[in-house]
Coordinates of C-alpha atoms and ligand atoms in Angstrom, one line a residue:
X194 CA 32.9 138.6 -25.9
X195 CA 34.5 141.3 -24.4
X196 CA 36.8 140.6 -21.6
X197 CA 35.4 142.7 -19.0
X198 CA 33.8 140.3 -16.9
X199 CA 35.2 140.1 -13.4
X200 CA 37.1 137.0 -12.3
X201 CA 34.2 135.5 -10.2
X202 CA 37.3 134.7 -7.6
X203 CA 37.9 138.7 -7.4
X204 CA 34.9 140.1 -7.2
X205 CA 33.1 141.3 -3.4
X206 CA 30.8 138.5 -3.7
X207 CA 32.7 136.0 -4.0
X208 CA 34.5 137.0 -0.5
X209 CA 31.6 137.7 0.6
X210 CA 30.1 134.0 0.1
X211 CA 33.6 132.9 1.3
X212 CA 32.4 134.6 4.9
X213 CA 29.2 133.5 4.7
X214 CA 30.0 129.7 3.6
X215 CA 31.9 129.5 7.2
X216 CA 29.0 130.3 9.0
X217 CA 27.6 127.6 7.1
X218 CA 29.1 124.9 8.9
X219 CA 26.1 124.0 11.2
X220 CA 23.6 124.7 8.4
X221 CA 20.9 122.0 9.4
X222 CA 17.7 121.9 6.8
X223 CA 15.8 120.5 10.0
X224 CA 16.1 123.6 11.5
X225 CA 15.9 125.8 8.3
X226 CA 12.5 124.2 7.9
X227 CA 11.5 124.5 11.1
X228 CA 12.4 127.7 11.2
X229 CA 10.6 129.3 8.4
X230 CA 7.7 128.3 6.9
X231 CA 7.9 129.6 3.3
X232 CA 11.1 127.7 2.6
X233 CA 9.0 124.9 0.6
X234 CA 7.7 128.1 -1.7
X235 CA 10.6 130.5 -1.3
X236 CA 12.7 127.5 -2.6
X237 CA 10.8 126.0 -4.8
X238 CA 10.5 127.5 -8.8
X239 CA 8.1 127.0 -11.7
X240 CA 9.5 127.1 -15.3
X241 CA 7.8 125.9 -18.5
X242 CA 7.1 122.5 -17.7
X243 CA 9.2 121.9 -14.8
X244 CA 8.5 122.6 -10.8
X245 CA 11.4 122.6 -9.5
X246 CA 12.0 122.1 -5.4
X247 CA 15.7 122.9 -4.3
X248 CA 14.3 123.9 -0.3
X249 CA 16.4 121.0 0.8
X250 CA 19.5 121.6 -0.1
X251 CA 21.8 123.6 1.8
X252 CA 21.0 127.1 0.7
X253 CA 19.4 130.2 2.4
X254 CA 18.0 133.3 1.6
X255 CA 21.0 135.1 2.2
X256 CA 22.9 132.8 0.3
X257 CA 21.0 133.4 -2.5
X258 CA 21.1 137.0 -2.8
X259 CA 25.0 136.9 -2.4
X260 CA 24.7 134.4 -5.5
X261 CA 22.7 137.2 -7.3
X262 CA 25.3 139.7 -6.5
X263 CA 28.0 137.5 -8.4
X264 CA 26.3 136.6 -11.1
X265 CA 25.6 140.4 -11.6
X266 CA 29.5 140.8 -10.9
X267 CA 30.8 138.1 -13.1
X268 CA 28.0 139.3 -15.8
X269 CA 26.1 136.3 -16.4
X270 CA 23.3 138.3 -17.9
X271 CA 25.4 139.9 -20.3
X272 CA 27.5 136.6 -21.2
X273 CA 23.5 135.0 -21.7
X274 CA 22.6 138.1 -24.0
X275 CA 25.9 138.0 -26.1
X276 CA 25.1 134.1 -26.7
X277 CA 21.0 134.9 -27.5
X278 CA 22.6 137.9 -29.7
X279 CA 25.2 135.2 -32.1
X280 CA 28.4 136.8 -30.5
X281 CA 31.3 134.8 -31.0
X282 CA 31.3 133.6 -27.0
X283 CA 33.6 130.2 -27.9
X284 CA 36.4 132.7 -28.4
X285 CA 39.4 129.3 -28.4
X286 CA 37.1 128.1 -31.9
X287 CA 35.9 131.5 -32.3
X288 CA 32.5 130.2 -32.8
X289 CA 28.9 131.7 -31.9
X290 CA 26.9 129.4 -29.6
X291 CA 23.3 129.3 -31.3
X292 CA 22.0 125.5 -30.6
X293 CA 19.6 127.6 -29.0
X294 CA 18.5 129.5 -32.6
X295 CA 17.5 125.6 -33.7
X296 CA 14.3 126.1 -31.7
X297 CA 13.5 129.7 -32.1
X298 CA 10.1 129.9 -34.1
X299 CA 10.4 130.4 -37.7
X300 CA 10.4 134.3 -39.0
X301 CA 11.2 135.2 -35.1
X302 CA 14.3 137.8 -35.6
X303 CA 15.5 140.2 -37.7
X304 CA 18.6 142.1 -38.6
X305 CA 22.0 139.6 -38.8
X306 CA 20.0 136.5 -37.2
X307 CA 17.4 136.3 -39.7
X308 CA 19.4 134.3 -42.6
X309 CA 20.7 131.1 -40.4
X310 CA 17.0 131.1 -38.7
X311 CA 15.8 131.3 -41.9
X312 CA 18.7 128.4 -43.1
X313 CA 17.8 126.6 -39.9
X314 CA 13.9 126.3 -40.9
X315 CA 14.5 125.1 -44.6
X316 CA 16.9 122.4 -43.1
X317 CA 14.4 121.6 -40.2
X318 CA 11.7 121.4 -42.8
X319 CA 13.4 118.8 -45.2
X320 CA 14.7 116.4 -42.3
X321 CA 11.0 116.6 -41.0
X322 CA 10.0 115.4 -44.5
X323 CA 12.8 112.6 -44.6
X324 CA 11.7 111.7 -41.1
X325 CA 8.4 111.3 -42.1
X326 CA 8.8 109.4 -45.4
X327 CA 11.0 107.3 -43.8
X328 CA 8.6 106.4 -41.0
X329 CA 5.9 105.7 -44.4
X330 CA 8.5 103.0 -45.4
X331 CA 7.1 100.1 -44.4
X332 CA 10.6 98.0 -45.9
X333 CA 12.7 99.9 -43.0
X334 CA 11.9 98.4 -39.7
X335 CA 15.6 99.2 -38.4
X336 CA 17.4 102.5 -37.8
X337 CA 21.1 102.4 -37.0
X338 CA 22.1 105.5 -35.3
X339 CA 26.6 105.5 -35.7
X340 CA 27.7 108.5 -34.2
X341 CA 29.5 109.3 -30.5
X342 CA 29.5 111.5 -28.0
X343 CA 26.8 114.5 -28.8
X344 CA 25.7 112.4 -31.5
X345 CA 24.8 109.7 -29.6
X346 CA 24.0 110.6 -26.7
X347 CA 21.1 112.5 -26.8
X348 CA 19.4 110.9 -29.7
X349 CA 19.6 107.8 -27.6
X350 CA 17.8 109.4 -24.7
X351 CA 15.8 111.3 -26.1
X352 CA 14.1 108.2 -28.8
X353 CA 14.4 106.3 -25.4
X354 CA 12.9 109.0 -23.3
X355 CA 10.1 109.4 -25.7
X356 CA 9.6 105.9 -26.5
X357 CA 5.7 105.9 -25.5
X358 CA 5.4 108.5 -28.4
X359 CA 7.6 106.9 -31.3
X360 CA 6.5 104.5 -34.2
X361 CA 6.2 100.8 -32.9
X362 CA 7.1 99.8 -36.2
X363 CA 10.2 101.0 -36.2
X364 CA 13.2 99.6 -34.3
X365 CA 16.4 102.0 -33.2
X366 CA 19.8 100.8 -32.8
X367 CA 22.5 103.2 -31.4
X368 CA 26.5 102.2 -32.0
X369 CA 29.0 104.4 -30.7
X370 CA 32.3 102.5 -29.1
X371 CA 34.7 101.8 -31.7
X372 CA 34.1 98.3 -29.9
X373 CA 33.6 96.1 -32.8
X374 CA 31.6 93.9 -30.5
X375 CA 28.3 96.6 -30.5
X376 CA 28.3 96.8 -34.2
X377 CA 28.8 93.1 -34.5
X378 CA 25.8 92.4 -32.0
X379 CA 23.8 95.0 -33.7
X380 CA 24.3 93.9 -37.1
X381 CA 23.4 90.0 -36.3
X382 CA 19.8 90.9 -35.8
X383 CA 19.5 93.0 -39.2
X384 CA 18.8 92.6 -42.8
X385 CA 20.0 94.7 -45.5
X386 CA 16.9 95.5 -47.2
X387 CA 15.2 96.7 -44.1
X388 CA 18.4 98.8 -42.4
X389 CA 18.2 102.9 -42.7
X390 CA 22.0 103.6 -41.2
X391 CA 22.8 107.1 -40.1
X392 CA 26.1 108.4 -39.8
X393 CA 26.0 111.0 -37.3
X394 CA 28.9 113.1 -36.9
X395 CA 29.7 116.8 -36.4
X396 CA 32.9 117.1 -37.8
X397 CA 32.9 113.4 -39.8
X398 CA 36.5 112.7 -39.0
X399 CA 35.7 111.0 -35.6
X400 CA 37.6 107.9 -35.6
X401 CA 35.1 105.5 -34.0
X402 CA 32.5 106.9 -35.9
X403 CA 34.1 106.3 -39.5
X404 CA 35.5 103.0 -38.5
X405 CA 31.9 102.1 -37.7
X406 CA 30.3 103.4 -41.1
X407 CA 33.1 101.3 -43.0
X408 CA 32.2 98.5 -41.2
X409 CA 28.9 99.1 -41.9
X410 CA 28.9 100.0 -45.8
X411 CA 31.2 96.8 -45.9
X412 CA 28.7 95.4 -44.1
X413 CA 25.5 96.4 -46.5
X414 CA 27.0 95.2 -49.6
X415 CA 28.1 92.1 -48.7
X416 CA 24.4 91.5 -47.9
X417 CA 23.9 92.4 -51.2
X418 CA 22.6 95.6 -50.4
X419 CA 22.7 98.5 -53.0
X420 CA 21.3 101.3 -53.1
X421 CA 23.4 103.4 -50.3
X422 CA 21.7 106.6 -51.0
X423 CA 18.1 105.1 -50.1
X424 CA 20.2 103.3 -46.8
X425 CA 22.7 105.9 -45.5
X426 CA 22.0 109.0 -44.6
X427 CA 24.8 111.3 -43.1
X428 CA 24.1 114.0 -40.4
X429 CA 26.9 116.2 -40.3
X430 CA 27.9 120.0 -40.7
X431 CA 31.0 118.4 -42.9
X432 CA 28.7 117.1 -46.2
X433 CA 31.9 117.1 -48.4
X434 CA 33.4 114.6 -46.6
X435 CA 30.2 112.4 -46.2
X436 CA 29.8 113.0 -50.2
X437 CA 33.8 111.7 -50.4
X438 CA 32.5 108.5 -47.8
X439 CA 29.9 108.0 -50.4
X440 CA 27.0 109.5 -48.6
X441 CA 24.8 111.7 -50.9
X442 CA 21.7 111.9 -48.5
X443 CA 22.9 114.3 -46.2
X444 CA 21.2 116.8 -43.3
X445 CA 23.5 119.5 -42.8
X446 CA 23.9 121.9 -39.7
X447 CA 26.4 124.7 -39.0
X448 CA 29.4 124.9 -36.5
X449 CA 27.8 127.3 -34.2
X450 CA 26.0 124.2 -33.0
X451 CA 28.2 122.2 -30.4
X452 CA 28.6 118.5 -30.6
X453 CA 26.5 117.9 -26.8
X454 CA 24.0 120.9 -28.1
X455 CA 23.2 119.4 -31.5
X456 CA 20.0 117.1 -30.4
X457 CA 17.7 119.7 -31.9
X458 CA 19.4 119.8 -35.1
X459 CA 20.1 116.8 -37.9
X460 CA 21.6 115.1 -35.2
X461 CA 18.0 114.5 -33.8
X462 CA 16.5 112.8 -36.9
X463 CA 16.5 109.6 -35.0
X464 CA 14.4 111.5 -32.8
X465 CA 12.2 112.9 -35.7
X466 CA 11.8 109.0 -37.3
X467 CA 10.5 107.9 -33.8
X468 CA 8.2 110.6 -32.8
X469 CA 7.5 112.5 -36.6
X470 CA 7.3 116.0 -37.6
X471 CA 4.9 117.3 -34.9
X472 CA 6.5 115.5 -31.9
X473 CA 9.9 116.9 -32.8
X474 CA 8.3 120.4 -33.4
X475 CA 7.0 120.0 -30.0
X476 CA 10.4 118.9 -28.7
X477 CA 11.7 122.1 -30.0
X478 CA 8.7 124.5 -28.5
X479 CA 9.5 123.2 -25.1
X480 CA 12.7 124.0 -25.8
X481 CA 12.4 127.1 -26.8
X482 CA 10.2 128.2 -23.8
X483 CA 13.2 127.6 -21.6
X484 CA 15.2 130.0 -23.5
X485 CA 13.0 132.8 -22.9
X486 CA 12.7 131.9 -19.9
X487 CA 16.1 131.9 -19.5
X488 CA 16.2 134.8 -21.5
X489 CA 13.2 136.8 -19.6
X490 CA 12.9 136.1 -15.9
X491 CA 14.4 138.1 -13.3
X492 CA 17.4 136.1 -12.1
X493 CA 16.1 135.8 -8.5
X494 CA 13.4 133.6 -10.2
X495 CA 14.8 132.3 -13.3
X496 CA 15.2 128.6 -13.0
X497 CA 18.4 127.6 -14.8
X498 CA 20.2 130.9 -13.0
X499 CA 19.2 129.8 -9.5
X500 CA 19.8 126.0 -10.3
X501 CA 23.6 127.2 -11.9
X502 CA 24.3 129.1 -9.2
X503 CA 23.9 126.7 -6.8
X504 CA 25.9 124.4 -8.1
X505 CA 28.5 127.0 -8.2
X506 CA 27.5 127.3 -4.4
X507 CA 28.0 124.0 -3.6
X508 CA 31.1 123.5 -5.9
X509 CA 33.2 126.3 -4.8
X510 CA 32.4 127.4 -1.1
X511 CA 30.7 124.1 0.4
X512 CA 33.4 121.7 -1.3
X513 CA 31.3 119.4 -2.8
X514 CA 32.9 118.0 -5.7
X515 CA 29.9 115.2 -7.0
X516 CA 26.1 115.8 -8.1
X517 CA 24.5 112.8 -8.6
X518 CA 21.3 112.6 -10.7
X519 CA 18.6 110.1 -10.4
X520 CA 15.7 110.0 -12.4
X521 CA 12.6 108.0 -11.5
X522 CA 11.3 106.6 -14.9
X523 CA 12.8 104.0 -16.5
X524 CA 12.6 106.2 -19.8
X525 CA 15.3 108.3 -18.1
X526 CA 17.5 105.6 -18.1
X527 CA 20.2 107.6 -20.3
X528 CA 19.6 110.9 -18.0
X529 CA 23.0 110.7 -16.5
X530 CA 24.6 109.4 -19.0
X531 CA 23.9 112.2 -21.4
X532 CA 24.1 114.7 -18.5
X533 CA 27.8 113.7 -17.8
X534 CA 29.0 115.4 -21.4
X535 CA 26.8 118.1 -21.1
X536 CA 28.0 119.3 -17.5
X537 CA 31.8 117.8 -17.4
X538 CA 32.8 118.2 -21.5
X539 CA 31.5 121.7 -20.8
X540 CA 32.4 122.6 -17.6
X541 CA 35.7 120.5 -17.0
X542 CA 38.2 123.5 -17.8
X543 CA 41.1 124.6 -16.0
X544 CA 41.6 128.0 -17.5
X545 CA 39.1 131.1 -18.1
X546 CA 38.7 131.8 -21.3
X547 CA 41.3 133.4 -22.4
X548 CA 43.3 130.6 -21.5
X549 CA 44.7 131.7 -18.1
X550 CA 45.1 128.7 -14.7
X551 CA 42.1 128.8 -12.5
X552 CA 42.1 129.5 -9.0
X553 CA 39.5 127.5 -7.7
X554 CA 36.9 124.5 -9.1
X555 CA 35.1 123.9 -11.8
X556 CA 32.8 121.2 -13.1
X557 CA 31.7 118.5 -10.3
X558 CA 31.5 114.6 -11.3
X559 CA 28.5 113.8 -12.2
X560 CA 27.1 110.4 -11.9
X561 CA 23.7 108.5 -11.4
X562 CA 21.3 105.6 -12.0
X563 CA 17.5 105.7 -12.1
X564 CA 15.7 105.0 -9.2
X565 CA 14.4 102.7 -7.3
X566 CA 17.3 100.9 -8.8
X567 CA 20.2 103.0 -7.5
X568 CA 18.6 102.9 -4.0
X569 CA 19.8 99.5 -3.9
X570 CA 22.9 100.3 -5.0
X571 CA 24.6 103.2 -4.3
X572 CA 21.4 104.9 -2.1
X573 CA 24.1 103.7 1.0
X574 CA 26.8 106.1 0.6
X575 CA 24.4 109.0 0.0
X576 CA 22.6 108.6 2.7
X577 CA 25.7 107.0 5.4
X578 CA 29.2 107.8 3.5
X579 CA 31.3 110.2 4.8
X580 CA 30.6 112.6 1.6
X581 CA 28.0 115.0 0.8
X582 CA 26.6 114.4 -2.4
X583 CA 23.7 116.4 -3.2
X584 CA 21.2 114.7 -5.5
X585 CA 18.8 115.4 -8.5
X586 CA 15.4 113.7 -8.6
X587 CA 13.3 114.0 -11.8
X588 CA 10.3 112.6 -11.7
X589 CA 7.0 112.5 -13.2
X590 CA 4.1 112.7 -12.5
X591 CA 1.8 110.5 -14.9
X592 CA 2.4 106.9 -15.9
X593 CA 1.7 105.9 -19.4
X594 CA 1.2 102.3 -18.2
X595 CA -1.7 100.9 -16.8
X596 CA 0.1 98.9 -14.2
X597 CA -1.7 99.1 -10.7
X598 CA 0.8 100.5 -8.0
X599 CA 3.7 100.3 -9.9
X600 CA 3.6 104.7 -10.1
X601 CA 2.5 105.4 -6.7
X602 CA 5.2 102.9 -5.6
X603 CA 7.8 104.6 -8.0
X604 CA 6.5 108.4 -6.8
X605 CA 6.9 107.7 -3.0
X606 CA 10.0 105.9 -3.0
X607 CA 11.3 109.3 -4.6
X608 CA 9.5 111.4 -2.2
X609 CA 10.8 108.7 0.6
X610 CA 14.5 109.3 0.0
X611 CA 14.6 113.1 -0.3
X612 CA 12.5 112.7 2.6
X613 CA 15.1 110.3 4.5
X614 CA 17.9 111.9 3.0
X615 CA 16.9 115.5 4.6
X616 CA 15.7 114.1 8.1
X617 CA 17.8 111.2 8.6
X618 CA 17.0 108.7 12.1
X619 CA 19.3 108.9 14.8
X620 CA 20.9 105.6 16.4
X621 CA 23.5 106.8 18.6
X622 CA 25.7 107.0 15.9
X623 CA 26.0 103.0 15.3
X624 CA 25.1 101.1 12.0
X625 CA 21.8 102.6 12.0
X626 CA 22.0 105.8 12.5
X627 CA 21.1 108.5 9.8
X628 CA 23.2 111.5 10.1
X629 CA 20.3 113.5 7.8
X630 CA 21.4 116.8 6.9
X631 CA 21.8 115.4 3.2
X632 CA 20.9 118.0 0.5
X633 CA 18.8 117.2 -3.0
X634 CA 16.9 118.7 -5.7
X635 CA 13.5 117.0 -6.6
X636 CA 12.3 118.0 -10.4
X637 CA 8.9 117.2 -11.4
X638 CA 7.4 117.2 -14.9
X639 CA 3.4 116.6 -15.0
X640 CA 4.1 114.1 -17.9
X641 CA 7.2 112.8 -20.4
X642 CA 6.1 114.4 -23.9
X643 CA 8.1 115.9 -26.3
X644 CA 7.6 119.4 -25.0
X645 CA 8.4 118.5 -21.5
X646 CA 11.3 116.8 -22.5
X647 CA 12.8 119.7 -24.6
X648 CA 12.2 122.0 -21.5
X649 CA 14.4 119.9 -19.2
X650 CA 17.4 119.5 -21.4
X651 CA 17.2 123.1 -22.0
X652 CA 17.0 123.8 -18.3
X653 CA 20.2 121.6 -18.2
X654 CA 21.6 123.5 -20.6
X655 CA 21.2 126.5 -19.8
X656 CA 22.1 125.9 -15.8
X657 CA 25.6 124.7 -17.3
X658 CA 25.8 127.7 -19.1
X659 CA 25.2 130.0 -15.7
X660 CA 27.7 128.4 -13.9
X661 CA 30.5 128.0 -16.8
X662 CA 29.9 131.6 -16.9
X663 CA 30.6 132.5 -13.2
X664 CA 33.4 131.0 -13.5
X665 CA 34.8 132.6 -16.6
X666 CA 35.4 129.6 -18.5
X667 CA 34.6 128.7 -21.8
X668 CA 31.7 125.7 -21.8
X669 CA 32.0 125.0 -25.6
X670 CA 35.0 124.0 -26.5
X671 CA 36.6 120.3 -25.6
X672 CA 40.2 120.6 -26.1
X673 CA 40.8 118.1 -23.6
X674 CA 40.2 115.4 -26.0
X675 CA 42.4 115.7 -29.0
X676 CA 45.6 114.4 -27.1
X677 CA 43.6 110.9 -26.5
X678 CA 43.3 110.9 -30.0
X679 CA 46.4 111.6 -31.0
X680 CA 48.2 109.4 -28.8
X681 CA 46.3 106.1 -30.0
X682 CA 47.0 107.2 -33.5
X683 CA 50.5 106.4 -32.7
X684 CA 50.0 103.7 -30.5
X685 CA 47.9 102.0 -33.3
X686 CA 50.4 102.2 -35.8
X687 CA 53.1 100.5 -32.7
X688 CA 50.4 97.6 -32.6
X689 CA 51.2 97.0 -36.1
X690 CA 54.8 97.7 -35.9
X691 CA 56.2 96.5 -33.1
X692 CA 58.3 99.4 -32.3
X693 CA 58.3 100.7 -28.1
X694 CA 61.1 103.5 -29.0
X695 CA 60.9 106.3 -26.8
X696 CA 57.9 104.9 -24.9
X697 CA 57.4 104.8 -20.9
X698 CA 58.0 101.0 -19.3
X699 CA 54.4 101.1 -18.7
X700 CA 53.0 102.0 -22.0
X701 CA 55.4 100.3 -23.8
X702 CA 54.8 97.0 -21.3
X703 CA 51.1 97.1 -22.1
X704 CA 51.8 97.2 -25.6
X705 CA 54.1 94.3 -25.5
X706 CA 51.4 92.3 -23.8
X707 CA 48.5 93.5 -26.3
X708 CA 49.9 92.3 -29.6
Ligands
F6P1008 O1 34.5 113.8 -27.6 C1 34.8 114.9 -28.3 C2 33.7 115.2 -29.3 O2 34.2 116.2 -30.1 C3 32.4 115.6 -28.7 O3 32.3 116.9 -28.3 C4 31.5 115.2 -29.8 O4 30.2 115.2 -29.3 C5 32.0 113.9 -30.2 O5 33.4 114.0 -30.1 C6 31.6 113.5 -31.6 O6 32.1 114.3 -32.5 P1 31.5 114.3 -34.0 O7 30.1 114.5 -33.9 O8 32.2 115.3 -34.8 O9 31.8 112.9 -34.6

């Protein structure tokens, strides 16, 4: 990309939100609601499959105008195009960013993009097949998912997420830690004969995820099992070094695809097993009709723009450094958990993209638990803590259950706490009292599918994308953990050895104690 995109600390919007942010201070959304009646609509913003109502956070009119202005000042249109055109935006890998071409309808461009759309489709088409002979095998009832980070976390909340939708006959397993004690529960409750392992892995170098797959080949043959091809299956854009593991039935994809993007490729054939060929197809067309809306709406009302920019908003000029997400279905329960790589592995940068310090903030933490649950638990600080948090609801709108109560309960104790959250009680400012004031985001899908689902981690994507892009910085790269790795390389080899030379007191204290 070219590097004529102004620092979004330089340009006249950026002072000029600085300005604004100090009139801020006695922003009340009591008032702001009182005071104008179209703030519900004015804030609120339909995108395929999502409704979307940010009126109570702390954002105005104004503010969002001055947020236009710098994203047309740091050129976030432009940065989105150069991504949707296969420009090399992750210059430190010098990589395109295309997860996005992995849902694009088959035959859809021409000129340089038609080839890997056309690759993408003939890969697509045979892990659709294997997905759906494998869910015809009535002799595998289990499917061991060994992978970490982007290739764990959103199979696992998307086969959870979608759970009404998958197979009942098939069971899904997901080991990740380099914890021998999750393989070893996972492997009590399995037979040989009946296991379908996949070895999910970008790269297939990633320590936790080979010393998992070991453990598991060692595992299958000393069942007895033999046939590995018709048991592992490797998902990885590395198939040479699968083939060298001993893994010949293998799903390819391509390096333009980031590790926390790669759900919609191979890495989603978990996915694929549980829902089959036409849920994951409409996984991907939900997805894809976030890109163009991403790609096509105006920004004032494109939903991943206005959503990105307000967390830059609330990041850089209101100082809040936390978003908290809750979702409220149980489905959800990995929400967070897989939103935490997407925003902070992406967003957690120090330097622009062409390597130079930052001047200001980046990614907030990110953290969260589905509701009702978290209102017993951490509900507290949110609504009395001395912090401002601002908080993401998601929820949705029809059970699949047939419970009584149990979704009109679950829906008003959502609408209850943004409710309580925005008005607060005051107590004289005791034990009881509710300062209010407290700003969140309430999502709302009509139902959990497989299209709605692709929609909203698209949204999330893309919002990640907006902000990252404000702030100059590259979102698809992860230097920041390779020295992890190479440190317990060495400390690993210690364990065995012994040998603290040239270590701190600490580490080499710990290590002492550890052997
Ligand atoms: O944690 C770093 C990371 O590279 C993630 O970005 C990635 O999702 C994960 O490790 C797993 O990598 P791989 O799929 O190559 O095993």
């Amino acid at each position: 990309m070219k590097a004529n995109a102004m620092r979004c600390d330089e340009t006249f919007a950026w002072k000029k939100l600085q300005h604004h942010a100090l009139g801020f201070a006695g922003f009340d959304l009591r008032t702001a609601f009182a005071q104008d009646d179209e703030r519900a609509v004015a804030l609120s913003q339909t995108a395929p499959h999502v409704l979307a109502d940010l009126s109570k956070n702390h954002i105005d009119a104004a503010t969002e105008v001055l947020l236009q202005s710098l994203a047309e000042q740091t050129g976030v249109a432009a940065q989105r195009d150069a991504m949707f055109r296969g420009e090399h935006i992750n210059l430190s890998e010098d990589r395109a960013v295309m997860h996005w071409l992995l849902r694009q309808p088959e035959g859809s461009l021409s000129g340089e993009l038609a080839a890997p759309l056309h690759d993408v489709h003939s890969t697509l088409s045979a892990m659709l097949a294997y997905a759906d002979q494998i869910r015809g095998d009535a002799q595998i009832t289990d499917v061991v998912n060994i992978g970490i980070g982007g290739s764990d976390l959103g199979p696992q909340m998307a086969v959870l997420a979608l759970r009404d939708f998958a197979l009942p006959a098939k069971r899904f397993h997901f080991v990740s830690n380099v914890d021998g004690h999750e393989l070893a529960a996972v492997l009590a409750g399995l037979k040989a004969e009946n296991t379908l392992f996949l070895i999910a892995s970008k790269t297939f170098t990633t320590l936790e995820t080979l010393c998992n797959a070991r453990s598991a080949l060692a595992w299958f043959l000393a069942q007895g099992g033999q046939d590995v091809a018709r048991h592992f299956a490797a998902l990885t854009t590395n198939v040479a070094a699968a083939a060298a593991f001993g893994i010949t039935t293998t799903f390819g994809f391509w390096d333009w695809v980031g590790g926390r993007y790669s759900l919609w490729s191979a890495i989603g054939l978990p996915l694929a097993i549980a829902i089959g060929a036409p849920g994951f197809r409409d996984f991907l067309a939900g997805a894809h009709a976030m890109d163009r809306h991403f790609q096509q709406t105006p920004l004032a009302s494109n939903l991943p723009v206005r959503m990105g920019l307000m967390d830059v908003w609330y990041r850089n000029f209101l100082n809040y450094t936390s978003r908290s997400v809750a979702p409220y279905h149980s489905a959800l329960a990995r929400w967070p958990a897989y939103l935490q790589q997407l925003e902070m592995e992406s967003n957690g940068k120090r330097v622009d993209r062409h390597g130079q310090a930052l001047g200001y903030s980046t990614s907030p933490v990110l953290w969260g638990e589905p509701g009702t649950n978290s209102q017993h638990a951490f509900f507290q600080m949110l609504h009395q803590g001395t912090d401002t948090v601002p908080l993401e609801f998601v929820a949705v709108k029809q059970a699949t259950h047939g419970l009584k109560d149990h979704h009109g309960l679950l829906l008003a104790n959502a609408i209850a706490q943004a409710q309580a959250l925005m008005l607060g009680q005051p107590d004289d400012g005791g034990h009881r009292d509710f300062p209010g004031n407290r700003p969140s985001s309430f999502l709302l899908l009509e139902a959990l599918t497989p299209a709605s689902l692709g929609a909203l981690i698209a949204l999330q994507e893309h919002r990640v994308f907006v902000s990252g892009a404000v702030w100059g910085i590259n979102s698809f790269d992860q230097w920041g953990v390779e020295l992890g790795k190479v440190l317990a390389k060495d400390i690993h080899a210690r364990m065995a050895s012994g040998d603290a030379t040239g270590l701190d007191a600490s580490t080499a204290n710990l290590l002492r104690r550890m052997r």
